[in-house]
PDB file of C-alpha atoms in Angstrom:
ATOM      1  CA  MET A 974       0.000   0.000   0.000  1.00 52.00           C
ATOM      2  CA  PRO A 975       1.245   3.482  -0.706  1.00 62.00           C
ATOM      3  CA  GLN A 976       2.471   5.662   2.143  1.00 74.00           C
ATOM      4  CA  ASN A 977      -0.288   8.225   1.451  1.00 82.00           C
ATOM      5  CA  ILE A 978      -3.038   5.908   2.689  1.00 82.00           C
ATOM      6  CA  PHE A 979      -1.365   5.580   6.085  1.00 85.00           C
ATOM      7  CA  HIS A 980      -0.792   9.336   6.287  1.00 85.00           C
ATOM      8  CA  SER A 981      -4.434  10.002   5.447  1.00 84.00           C
ATOM      9  CA  LYS A 982      -5.544   7.724   8.310  1.00 83.00           C
ATOM     10  CA  ILE A 983      -3.497   9.802  10.748  1.00 84.00           C
ATOM     11  CA  GLU A 984      -4.547  13.125   9.213  1.00 87.00           C
ATOM     12  CA  GLU A 985      -8.202  12.181   9.634  1.00 86.00           C
ATOM     13  CA  ALA A 986      -7.952  12.611  13.421  1.00 85.00           C
ATOM     14  CA  LEU A 987      -6.126  15.912  12.993  1.00 86.00           C
ATOM     15  CA  LEU A 988      -8.614  17.348  10.498  1.00 85.00           C
ATOM     16  CA  LEU A 989     -11.575  16.583  12.749  1.00 86.00           C
ATOM     17  CA  ALA A 990      -9.864  18.364  15.653  1.00 85.00           C
ATOM     18  CA  GLY A 991      -9.621  21.632  13.723  1.00 85.00           C
ATOM     19  CA  ASP A 992      -7.918  24.487  15.617  1.00 85.00           C
ATOM     20  CA  THR A 993      -7.207  22.343  18.683  1.00 83.00           C
ATOM     21  CA  VAL A 994      -4.227  20.835  16.849  1.00 85.00           C
ATOM     22  CA  LYS A 995      -2.529  24.239  16.681  1.00 86.00           C
ATOM     23  CA  LYS A 996      -2.516  24.461  20.497  1.00 87.00           C
ATOM     24  CA  VAL A 997      -0.519  21.253  21.088  1.00 88.00           C
ATOM     25  CA  ASN A 998       2.747  19.645  19.992  1.00 91.00           C
ATOM     26  CA  ILE A 999       2.342  16.039  18.856  1.00 89.00           C
ATOM     27  CA  GLU A1000       5.110  13.438  18.985  1.00 92.00           C
ATOM     28  CA  VAL A1001       4.342   9.710  18.746  1.00 90.00           C
ATOM     29  CA  ASN A1002       6.618   6.657  18.888  1.00 93.00           C
ATOM     30  CA  VAL A1003       5.339   3.238  17.757  1.00 92.00           C
ATOM     31  CA  ARG A1004       6.944  -0.202  17.759  1.00 93.00           C
ATOM     32  CA  GLY A1005       5.839  -3.584  16.487  1.00 88.00           C
ATOM     33  CA  GLY A1006       3.040  -4.604  14.173  1.00 86.00           C
ATOM     34  CA  GLY A1007       2.693  -3.754  10.521  1.00 89.00           C
ATOM     35  CA  MET A1008       2.396  -0.393   8.832  1.00 89.00           C
ATOM     36  CA  ASN A1009      -1.409  -0.443   8.903  1.00 88.00           C
ATOM     37  CA  GLY A1010      -1.518  -1.378  12.592  1.00 88.00           C
ATOM     38  CA  GLN A1011       0.978   1.338  13.452  1.00 91.00           C
ATOM     39  CA  ALA A1012      -0.996   3.956  11.513  1.00 90.00           C
ATOM     40  CA  GLU A1013      -4.177   3.006  13.368  1.00 89.00           C
ATOM     41  CA  ALA A1014      -2.320   3.036  16.702  1.00 91.00           C
ATOM     42  CA  VAL A1015      -1.003   6.543  16.013  1.00 91.00           C
ATOM     43  CA  ARG A1016      -4.482   7.726  14.999  1.00 91.00           C
ATOM     44  CA  LEU A1017      -5.979   6.262  18.189  1.00 90.00           C
ATOM     45  CA  ALA A1018      -3.270   7.804  20.399  1.00 91.00           C
ATOM     46  CA  ILE A1019      -3.651  11.253  18.837  1.00 91.00           C
ATOM     47  CA  ALA A1020      -7.455  11.148  19.001  1.00 90.00           C
ATOM     48  CA  LYS A1021      -7.467  10.045  22.653  1.00 89.00           C
ATOM     49  CA  ALA A1022      -4.945  12.715  23.663  1.00 90.00           C
ATOM     50  CA  LEU A1023      -6.839  15.471  21.849  1.00 89.00           C
ATOM     51  CA  ALA A1024     -10.124  14.276  23.384  1.00 88.00           C
ATOM     52  CA  VAL A1025      -8.599  14.648  26.856  1.00 89.00           C
ATOM     53  CA  PHE A1026      -7.294  18.100  25.935  1.00 87.00           C
ATOM     54  CA  ASP A1027     -10.659  19.274  24.539  1.00 84.00           C
ATOM     55  CA  LYS A1028     -13.767  17.509  25.920  1.00 86.00           C
ATOM     56  CA  LYS A1029     -15.986  18.500  22.956  1.00 87.00           C
ATOM     57  CA  LEU A1030     -13.787  16.483  20.616  1.00 87.00           C
ATOM     58  CA  HIS A1031     -14.670  13.219  22.358  1.00 86.00           C
ATOM     59  CA  THR A1032     -18.323  13.400  21.297  1.00 86.00           C
ATOM     60  CA  GLN A1033     -17.304  14.662  17.866  1.00 87.00           C
ATOM     61  CA  TYR A1034     -15.023  11.637  17.360  1.00 86.00           C
ATOM     62  CA  LEU A1035     -17.756   9.260  18.562  1.00 85.00           C
ATOM     63  CA  GLU A1036     -20.279  10.727  16.117  1.00 86.00           C
ATOM     64  CA  TYR A1037     -17.850  10.471  13.202  1.00 87.00           C
ATOM     65  CA  ASP A1038     -16.375   7.021  13.924  1.00 82.00           C
ATOM     66  CA  ARG A1039     -16.220   5.061  17.180  1.00 82.00           C
ATOM     67  CA  VAL A1040     -12.803   3.617  16.229  1.00 81.00           C
ATOM     68  CA  PHE A1041     -11.184   6.974  17.026  1.00 80.00           C
ATOM     69  CA  THR A1042     -11.641   6.573  20.777  1.00 83.00           C
ATOM     70  CA  VAL A1043     -12.072   2.811  21.318  1.00 84.00           C
ATOM     71  CA  ALA A1044      -9.186   0.379  20.783  1.00 84.00           C
ATOM     72  CA  ASP A1045      -9.610  -2.961  19.020  1.00 82.00           C
ATOM     73  CA  VAL A1046      -9.310  -5.560  21.793  1.00 85.00           C
ATOM     74  CA  ARG A1047      -8.977  -8.627  19.564  1.00 86.00           C
ATOM     75  CA  ARG A1048      -5.733 -10.526  20.136  1.00 85.00           C
ATOM     76  CA  LYS A1049      -4.192 -13.687  18.710  1.00 86.00           C
ATOM     77  CA  GLU A1050      -5.461 -16.809  20.462  1.00 88.00           C
ATOM     78  CA  THR A1051      -2.745 -18.788  22.225  1.00 88.00           C
ATOM     79  CA  HIS A1052      -1.855 -22.346  21.239  1.00 87.00           C
ATOM     80  CA  LYS A1053      -3.204 -25.106  23.485  1.00 85.00           C
ATOM     81  CA  PRO A1054      -1.289 -28.204  24.618  1.00 84.00           C
ATOM     82  CA  ASN A1055      -1.444 -31.213  22.257  1.00 79.00           C
ATOM     83  CA  CYS A1056      -2.642 -29.086  19.345  1.00 76.00           C
ATOM     84  CA  GLN A1057      -1.258 -29.359  15.868  1.00 78.00           C
ATOM     85  CA  GLY A1058      -0.517 -25.993  14.321  1.00 81.00           C
ATOM     86  CA  LYS A1059      -3.392 -23.634  15.046  1.00 86.00           C
ATOM     87  CA  ALA A1060      -4.958 -22.660  18.370  1.00 87.00           C
ATOM     88  CA  ARG A1061      -8.252 -24.512  17.866  1.00 87.00           C
ATOM     89  CA  ALA A1062      -7.035 -27.424  15.743  1.00 84.00           C
ATOM     90  CA  LYS A1063      -7.791 -30.868  17.176  1.00 80.00           C
ATOM     91  CA  ARG A1064      -6.351 -34.282  16.359  1.00 80.00           C
ATOM     92  CA  GLN A1065      -8.375 -36.313  13.926  1.00 81.00           C
ATOM     93  CA  LYS A1066      -9.912 -39.400  15.458  1.00 84.00           C
ATOM     94  CA  SER A1067     -10.115 -42.623  13.522  1.00 89.00           C
ATOM     95  CA  TYR A1068     -13.208 -44.707  14.299  1.00 89.00           C
ATOM     96  CA  ARG A1069     -12.110 -47.754  12.297  1.00 80.00           C
TER      97      ARG A1069
END
């Protein structure tokens, strides 16, 4: 994916904030994950910080898109003992 798509994800939170962005300095460090995950993490961090700074922004972000203020809680499922490969894979049973 081109770099512009990731930049536009981050800019979306800044554009909705309007003049509030001019009042703060923003510096974000991210580690791990892919480029898309990092872009969404930066967008979430900026939106949450700006919502704390200006309370009106919180409702504005919720009306536009709930993803701006709520993190995605899905995680990779851990492997279980005696499993082959995937987390929910079971051994095949032979009946004959």
